[in-house]
């Protein structure tokens, strides 16, 4: 468990850290974070292979279901088939809805992971700024002290060469200035190391940008597939459903693959976050060769660990105080006797004031609180937000894989149903006015429609039992309007009020009174032309 002030491993980190680590030989491996060791890498790959096993199981289930669907003919009745088709359609819709919920979880997880990694890069940049400030402050102070030793103190030695007591004080001041410069130069512990936090932050940020973009594209692809699948099911667009089925199969592979990667990442990150101090200290010392006491001081930052710079800082502060006292004595005693030394003494005094200011600033920067805060912030970003985001992405991949597995199994039966509904219209009579296709065509056809056989039959003028009647003018009104008009003409709409299934005759139907009234009304019109034809030969 980490001893860093302000950071404690979360409960999900502890749970994932307890996951068994097994290599390819099914041997238990230590769960300490060691990514450079091959047995630990085998343990992570073994965990990732669990997603591969789930992928194989899902592919087997899909193959078995499709083989049964294609090869086994169903002997069920129509009601059972309709019920099964309804279940298949709603299972597709349920899978799409679950996938959409997983997409929402994936967007949240991707954002949380990005925030955690951004916090890590921000902390690394702050750490680099602090270390760079320490190096610059030390180098500037040492350069200032060296310039004073070479110029002003050398000139004061020449001026006081005839006064032994003043010369001894100047040489003592020179030795103390050189000692302060040497002590401060040794404080710059990060100078010349191969590990640059700023470069590391840029590399992490570069990788995170591509990771974030890849997940955004995957989430958008899943969302587009879900929307177009719903559109194809709602509009019964067969080709669109087929295309979405094929794309869903490939996204199914991506979902299981991303799940394996996220599972291995989550377990590895939990191993790191359970005890980050030891790994960070060992790797930093290996790369930079920094004193372990310095690393322990900044990583722990508690009263039990002593400040490794305390002795140097204390020695430098005492030396600066002695230098200040000696310069004050020379200014009081030597300047009245050697007026030319006043300028050099004032220059050395200004150097001393600047050095003291830099020294106090350096003490503040070397304190463990600043760098330790950056270290804890990086741990919180990586082990809190980053871990939480990875777990949500893992849940997204799992829901997406299950949803697309169900969709790949269900969608073929759905588009098969679309094809059967289209074939059912081919078995219908094209002249049937209640055929949906014929009815749509009837609305676009102008002129006289096809009439029932009641309006055309052969007759002769000598027989009233069989008449030749010309059809009355027909409007383009729909069949239902024509049937209403015929009911009003007969005055007896009882035949029209009976459902079509109970009449046992094809529509339209006419009552006997309507038929008698129509024949009586047209009989006089047919008799007049017959009498005219008989009179013509005379």
mmCIF file of C-alpha atoms in Angstrom, residues 117-362:
data_model
loop_
_atom_site.group_PDB
_atom_site.id
_atom_site.type_symbol
_atom_site.label_atom_id
_atom_site.label_comp_id
_atom_site.label_asym_id
_atom_site.label_seq_id
_atom_site.Cartn_x
_atom_site.Cartn_y
_atom_site.Cartn_z
ATOM 1 C CA UNK A 117 -3.979 11.230 -18.410
ATOM 2 C CA UNK A 118 -4.170 15.017 -18.822
ATOM 3 C CA UNK A 119 -3.656 15.364 -15.066
ATOM 4 C CA UNK A 120 -0.566 13.161 -15.332
ATOM 5 C CA UNK A 121 0.920 15.248 -18.151
ATOM 6 C CA UNK A 122 0.094 18.475 -16.298
ATOM 7 C CA UNK A 123 1.872 17.204 -13.168
ATOM 8 C CA UNK A 124 4.882 16.128 -15.198
ATOM 9 C CA UNK A 125 5.111 19.587 -16.757
ATOM 10 C CA UNK A 126 4.913 21.217 -13.318
ATOM 11 C CA UNK A 127 7.636 18.890 -12.073
ATOM 12 C CA UNK A 128 9.810 19.781 -15.029
ATOM 13 C CA UNK A 129 9.224 23.479 -14.351
ATOM 14 C CA UNK A 130 10.278 23.072 -10.710
ATOM 15 C CA UNK A 131 13.401 21.077 -11.551
ATOM 16 C CA UNK A 132 14.348 23.506 -14.303
ATOM 17 C CA UNK A 133 13.891 26.444 -11.936
ATOM 18 C CA UNK A 134 16.175 24.778 -9.388
ATOM 19 C CA UNK A 135 18.866 24.174 -12.005
ATOM 20 C CA UNK A 136 18.664 27.718 -13.359
ATOM 21 C CA UNK A 137 18.698 29.297 -9.911
ATOM 22 C CA UNK A 138 21.688 27.250 -8.823
ATOM 23 C CA UNK A 139 23.622 27.897 -12.028
ATOM 24 C CA UNK A 140 22.929 31.651 -11.919
ATOM 25 C CA UNK A 141 23.949 31.907 -8.266
ATOM 26 C CA UNK A 142 27.135 29.916 -8.790
ATOM 27 C CA UNK A 143 28.036 32.000 -11.826
ATOM 28 C CA UNK A 144 27.444 35.211 -9.856
ATOM 29 C CA UNK A 145 29.647 34.049 -7.000
ATOM 30 C CA UNK A 146 32.398 32.978 -9.399
ATOM 31 C CA UNK A 147 32.378 36.350 -11.159
ATOM 32 C CA UNK A 148 32.682 38.176 -7.822
ATOM 33 C CA UNK A 149 35.612 36.012 -6.785
ATOM 34 C CA UNK A 150 37.434 36.673 -10.055
ATOM 35 C CA UNK A 151 36.848 40.401 -10.191
ATOM 36 C CA UNK A 152 35.992 42.347 -7.036
ATOM 37 C CA UNK A 153 37.579 40.125 -4.414
ATOM 38 C CA UNK A 154 40.805 39.872 -6.457
ATOM 39 C CA UNK A 155 40.967 43.664 -6.695
ATOM 40 C CA UNK A 156 40.366 44.012 -2.955
ATOM 41 C CA UNK A 157 43.271 41.666 -2.296
ATOM 42 C CA UNK A 158 45.513 43.944 -4.343
ATOM 43 C CA UNK A 159 44.229 47.039 -2.533
ATOM 44 C CA UNK A 160 44.691 45.540 0.946
ATOM 45 C CA UNK A 161 47.998 43.840 0.130
ATOM 46 C CA UNK A 162 49.854 46.155 2.511
ATOM 47 C CA UNK A 163 47.427 45.630 5.413
ATOM 48 C CA UNK A 164 47.681 42.073 6.657
ATOM 49 C CA UNK A 165 44.543 42.105 8.815
ATOM 50 C CA UNK A 166 42.391 43.389 5.954
ATOM 51 C CA UNK A 167 44.013 40.948 3.513
ATOM 52 C CA UNK A 168 43.238 38.007 5.816
ATOM 53 C CA UNK A 169 39.573 39.053 6.009
ATOM 54 C CA UNK A 170 39.313 39.316 2.207
ATOM 55 C CA UNK A 171 40.910 35.909 1.678
ATOM 56 C CA UNK A 172 38.618 34.379 4.274
ATOM 57 C CA UNK A 173 35.648 35.912 2.482
ATOM 58 C CA UNK A 174 36.916 34.506 -0.787
ATOM 59 C CA UNK A 175 37.182 30.973 0.642
ATOM 60 C CA UNK A 176 33.667 31.166 2.046
ATOM 61 C CA UNK A 177 32.248 32.415 -1.267
ATOM 62 C CA UNK A 178 33.908 29.541 -3.086
ATOM 63 C CA UNK A 179 32.531 27.124 -0.481
ATOM 64 C CA UNK A 180 28.982 28.451 -0.960
ATOM 65 C CA UNK A 181 29.331 28.090 -4.715
ATOM 66 C CA UNK A 182 30.499 24.507 -4.321
ATOM 67 C CA UNK A 183 27.696 23.599 -1.901
ATOM 68 C CA UNK A 184 25.033 25.084 -4.185
ATOM 69 C CA UNK A 185 26.445 23.342 -7.258
ATOM 70 C CA UNK A 186 26.020 19.971 -5.543
ATOM 71 C CA UNK A 187 22.369 20.722 -4.780
ATOM 72 C CA UNK A 188 21.396 20.587 -8.462
ATOM 73 C CA UNK A 189 20.594 16.865 -8.359
ATOM 74 C CA UNK A 190 18.607 16.662 -11.625
ATOM 75 C CA UNK A 191 21.157 18.320 -13.870
ATOM 76 C CA UNK A 192 22.527 16.089 -16.627
ATOM 77 C CA UNK A 193 20.027 13.243 -16.114
ATOM 78 C CA UNK A 194 18.620 11.283 -19.046
ATOM 79 C CA UNK A 195 15.047 11.480 -17.756
ATOM 80 C CA UNK A 196 13.264 14.659 -18.858
ATOM 81 C CA UNK A 197 9.732 15.020 -17.419
ATOM 82 C CA UNK A 198 8.731 17.405 -20.202
ATOM 83 C CA UNK A 199 9.685 14.920 -22.921
ATOM 84 C CA UNK A 200 7.885 12.165 -21.034
ATOM 85 C CA UNK A 201 4.761 14.353 -20.784
ATOM 86 C CA UNK A 202 4.846 15.005 -24.535
ATOM 87 C CA UNK A 203 5.118 11.285 -25.280
ATOM 88 C CA UNK A 204 2.235 10.438 -22.959
ATOM 89 C CA UNK A 205 0.123 13.221 -24.436
ATOM 90 C CA UNK A 206 0.877 12.033 -27.974
ATOM 91 C CA UNK A 207 -0.193 8.470 -27.182
ATOM 92 C CA UNK A 208 -3.296 9.677 -25.362
ATOM 93 C CA UNK A 209 -4.422 11.821 -28.303
ATOM 94 C CA UNK A 210 -4.433 8.832 -30.624
ATOM 95 C CA UNK A 211 -6.082 6.604 -28.002
ATOM 96 C CA UNK A 212 -8.834 9.163 -27.429
ATOM 97 C CA UNK A 213 -9.380 9.596 -31.158
ATOM 98 C CA UNK A 214 -9.512 5.831 -31.759
ATOM 99 C CA UNK A 215 -12.187 5.356 -29.104
ATOM 100 C CA UNK A 216 -14.198 8.302 -30.400
ATOM 101 C CA UNK A 217 -14.220 6.754 -33.875
ATOM 102 C CA UNK A 218 -15.201 3.357 -32.441
ATOM 103 C CA UNK A 219 -18.034 4.905 -30.416
ATOM 104 C CA UNK A 220 -19.310 6.877 -33.393
ATOM 105 C CA UNK A 221 -19.166 3.759 -35.571
ATOM 106 C CA UNK A 222 -21.234 1.826 -33.033
ATOM 107 C CA UNK A 223 -23.721 4.682 -32.802
ATOM 108 C CA UNK A 224 -24.101 4.911 -36.597
ATOM 109 C CA UNK A 225 -24.655 1.148 -36.829
ATOM 110 C CA UNK A 226 -27.345 1.309 -34.152
ATOM 111 C CA UNK A 227 -29.170 4.196 -35.809
ATOM 112 C CA UNK A 228 -29.096 2.679 -39.276
ATOM 113 C CA UNK A 229 -30.166 -0.694 -37.901
ATOM 114 C CA UNK A 230 -33.209 0.898 -36.293
ATOM 115 C CA UNK A 231 -33.921 2.747 -39.538
ATOM 116 C CA UNK A 232 -33.720 -0.468 -41.561
ATOM 117 C CA UNK A 233 -36.022 -2.306 -39.167
ATOM 118 C CA UNK A 234 -38.539 0.540 -39.053
ATOM 119 C CA UNK A 235 -38.635 1.121 -42.829
ATOM 120 C CA UNK A 236 -38.107 -2.578 -43.698
ATOM 121 C CA UNK A 237 -35.140 -1.753 -45.928
ATOM 122 C CA UNK A 238 -33.625 -5.123 -46.656
ATOM 123 C CA UNK A 239 -30.307 -4.025 -48.181
ATOM 124 C CA UNK A 240 -29.635 -1.623 -45.290
ATOM 125 C CA UNK A 241 -30.223 -4.349 -42.710
ATOM 126 C CA UNK A 242 -27.885 -6.697 -44.612
ATOM 127 C CA UNK A 243 -25.123 -4.075 -44.721
ATOM 128 C CA UNK A 244 -25.533 -3.330 -41.006
ATOM 129 C CA UNK A 245 -25.331 -7.054 -40.237
ATOM 130 C CA UNK A 246 -22.004 -7.370 -42.041
ATOM 131 C CA UNK A 247 -20.606 -4.229 -40.396
ATOM 132 C CA UNK A 248 -21.856 -5.410 -37.008
ATOM 133 C CA UNK A 249 -19.851 -8.612 -37.406
ATOM 134 C CA UNK A 250 -16.598 -6.680 -37.899
ATOM 135 C CA UNK A 251 -17.382 -4.316 -35.017
ATOM 136 C CA UNK A 252 -18.026 -7.416 -32.913
ATOM 137 C CA UNK A 253 -14.394 -8.420 -33.462
ATOM 138 C CA UNK A 254 -13.229 -4.913 -32.511
ATOM 139 C CA UNK A 255 -15.344 -4.943 -29.357
ATOM 140 C CA UNK A 256 -13.906 -8.212 -28.058
ATOM 141 C CA UNK A 257 -10.393 -7.079 -28.997
ATOM 142 C CA UNK A 258 -10.739 -3.763 -27.171
ATOM 143 C CA UNK A 259 -12.183 -5.602 -24.187
ATOM 144 C CA UNK A 260 -9.078 -7.788 -23.950
ATOM 145 C CA UNK A 261 -6.797 -4.757 -24.165
ATOM 146 C CA UNK A 262 -8.791 -2.897 -21.508
ATOM 147 C CA UNK A 263 -8.838 -5.910 -19.193
ATOM 148 C CA UNK A 264 -5.059 -6.286 -19.306
ATOM 149 C CA UNK A 265 -4.595 -2.526 -18.887
ATOM 150 C CA UNK A 266 -6.947 -2.366 -15.899
ATOM 151 C CA UNK A 267 -5.212 -5.221 -14.070
ATOM 152 C CA UNK A 268 -1.728 -3.874 -14.836
ATOM 153 C CA UNK A 269 -2.696 -0.369 -13.733
ATOM 154 C CA UNK A 270 -4.181 -1.744 -10.513
ATOM 155 C CA UNK A 271 -0.887 -3.519 -9.800
ATOM 156 C CA UNK A 272 0.950 -0.227 -10.249
ATOM 157 C CA UNK A 273 -1.521 1.849 -8.230
ATOM 158 C CA UNK A 274 -1.492 -0.576 -5.296
ATOM 159 C CA UNK A 275 2.178 0.305 -4.589
ATOM 160 C CA UNK A 276 3.433 3.048 -6.915
ATOM 161 C CA UNK A 277 6.238 4.370 -4.692
ATOM 162 C CA UNK A 278 8.523 1.384 -4.996
ATOM 163 C CA UNK A 279 8.252 1.123 -8.770
ATOM 164 C CA UNK A 280 8.724 4.872 -9.333
ATOM 165 C CA UNK A 281 11.735 4.996 -7.038
ATOM 166 C CA UNK A 282 13.440 1.980 -8.601
ATOM 167 C CA UNK A 283 12.893 3.071 -12.184
ATOM 168 C CA UNK A 284 13.913 6.684 -11.527
ATOM 169 C CA UNK A 285 17.066 5.638 -9.731
ATOM 170 C CA UNK A 286 17.927 3.190 -12.499
ATOM 171 C CA UNK A 287 17.568 5.836 -15.208
ATOM 172 C CA UNK A 288 18.952 8.929 -13.456
ATOM 173 C CA UNK A 289 21.358 7.483 -10.822
ATOM 174 C CA UNK A 290 19.994 9.927 -8.260
ATOM 175 C CA UNK A 291 20.646 9.384 -4.579
ATOM 176 C CA UNK A 292 17.865 7.150 -3.155
ATOM 177 C CA UNK A 293 17.589 9.443 -0.113
ATOM 178 C CA UNK A 294 16.582 12.336 -2.378
ATOM 179 C CA UNK A 295 13.956 10.232 -4.170
ATOM 180 C CA UNK A 296 12.599 8.901 -0.889
ATOM 181 C CA UNK A 297 12.383 12.454 0.462
ATOM 182 C CA UNK A 298 10.240 13.716 -2.409
ATOM 183 C CA UNK A 299 8.105 10.590 -2.773
ATOM 184 C CA UNK A 300 7.274 10.204 0.919
ATOM 185 C CA UNK A 301 7.525 13.808 2.159
ATOM 186 C CA UNK A 302 6.945 13.045 5.833
ATOM 187 C CA UNK A 303 8.721 13.755 9.067
ATOM 188 C CA UNK A 304 10.279 10.307 9.180
ATOM 189 C CA UNK A 305 12.472 11.091 6.154
ATOM 190 C CA UNK A 306 15.182 13.707 6.680
ATOM 191 C CA UNK A 307 15.868 16.451 4.177
ATOM 192 C CA UNK A 308 18.990 15.369 2.250
ATOM 193 C CA UNK A 309 19.847 19.007 1.463
ATOM 194 C CA UNK A 310 19.674 20.254 5.032
ATOM 195 C CA UNK A 311 23.385 20.045 5.759
ATOM 196 C CA UNK A 312 24.409 21.852 2.568
ATOM 197 C CA UNK A 313 21.791 24.519 3.015
ATOM 198 C CA UNK A 314 22.778 25.084 6.630
ATOM 199 C CA UNK A 315 26.473 25.342 5.751
ATOM 200 C CA UNK A 316 25.762 27.778 2.931
ATOM 201 C CA UNK A 317 23.553 29.931 5.132
ATOM 202 C CA UNK A 318 26.231 30.173 7.843
ATOM 203 C CA UNK A 319 28.861 31.037 5.234
ATOM 204 C CA UNK A 320 26.670 33.825 3.826
ATOM 205 C CA UNK A 321 26.146 35.196 7.316
ATOM 206 C CA UNK A 322 29.905 35.221 7.966
ATOM 207 C CA UNK A 323 30.542 36.908 4.632
ATOM 208 C CA UNK A 324 27.999 39.561 5.474
ATOM 209 C CA UNK A 325 29.665 40.237 8.869
ATOM 210 C CA UNK A 326 33.148 40.455 7.370
ATOM 211 C CA UNK A 327 32.048 42.855 4.631
ATOM 212 C CA UNK A 328 30.331 45.037 7.203
ATOM 213 C CA UNK A 329 33.589 45.164 9.274
ATOM 214 C CA UNK A 330 35.699 46.018 6.223
ATOM 215 C CA UNK A 331 33.272 48.747 5.214
ATOM 216 C CA UNK A 332 33.482 50.293 8.694
ATOM 217 C CA UNK A 333 37.270 50.005 9.186
ATOM 218 C CA UNK A 334 38.965 49.790 5.779
ATOM 219 C CA UNK A 335 37.011 52.303 3.693
ATOM 220 C CA UNK A 336 38.205 55.362 5.683
ATOM 221 C CA UNK A 337 41.779 54.257 5.054
ATOM 222 C CA UNK A 338 41.324 52.934 1.500
ATOM 223 C CA UNK A 339 38.610 54.987 -0.243
ATOM 224 C CA UNK A 340 39.211 53.152 -3.543
ATOM 225 C CA UNK A 341 38.022 49.911 -1.963
ATOM 226 C CA UNK A 342 34.497 51.271 -1.372
ATOM 227 C CA UNK A 343 33.344 50.539 -4.933
ATOM 228 C CA UNK A 344 34.471 46.916 -4.809
ATOM 229 C CA UNK A 345 33.021 46.392 -1.347
ATOM 230 C CA UNK A 346 29.630 47.715 -2.512
ATOM 231 C CA UNK A 347 29.743 45.317 -5.495
ATOM 232 C CA UNK A 348 30.472 42.393 -3.203
ATOM 233 C CA UNK A 349 27.683 43.538 -0.879
ATOM 234 C CA UNK A 350 25.216 43.614 -3.801
ATOM 235 C CA UNK A 351 26.329 40.147 -4.784
ATOM 236 C CA UNK A 352 25.696 38.997 -1.246
ATOM 237 C CA UNK A 353 22.159 40.405 -1.196
ATOM 238 C CA UNK A 354 21.317 38.769 -4.528
ATOM 239 C CA UNK A 355 22.751 35.462 -3.358
ATOM 240 C CA UNK A 356 20.709 35.553 -0.172
ATOM 241 C CA UNK A 357 17.507 36.187 -2.178
ATOM 242 C CA UNK A 358 18.290 33.306 -4.517
ATOM 243 C CA UNK A 359 19.139 31.151 -1.544
ATOM 244 C CA UNK A 360 15.734 31.647 0.104
ATOM 245 C CA UNK A 361 13.994 30.968 -3.215
ATOM 246 C CA UNK A 362 16.076 27.834 -3.622
#
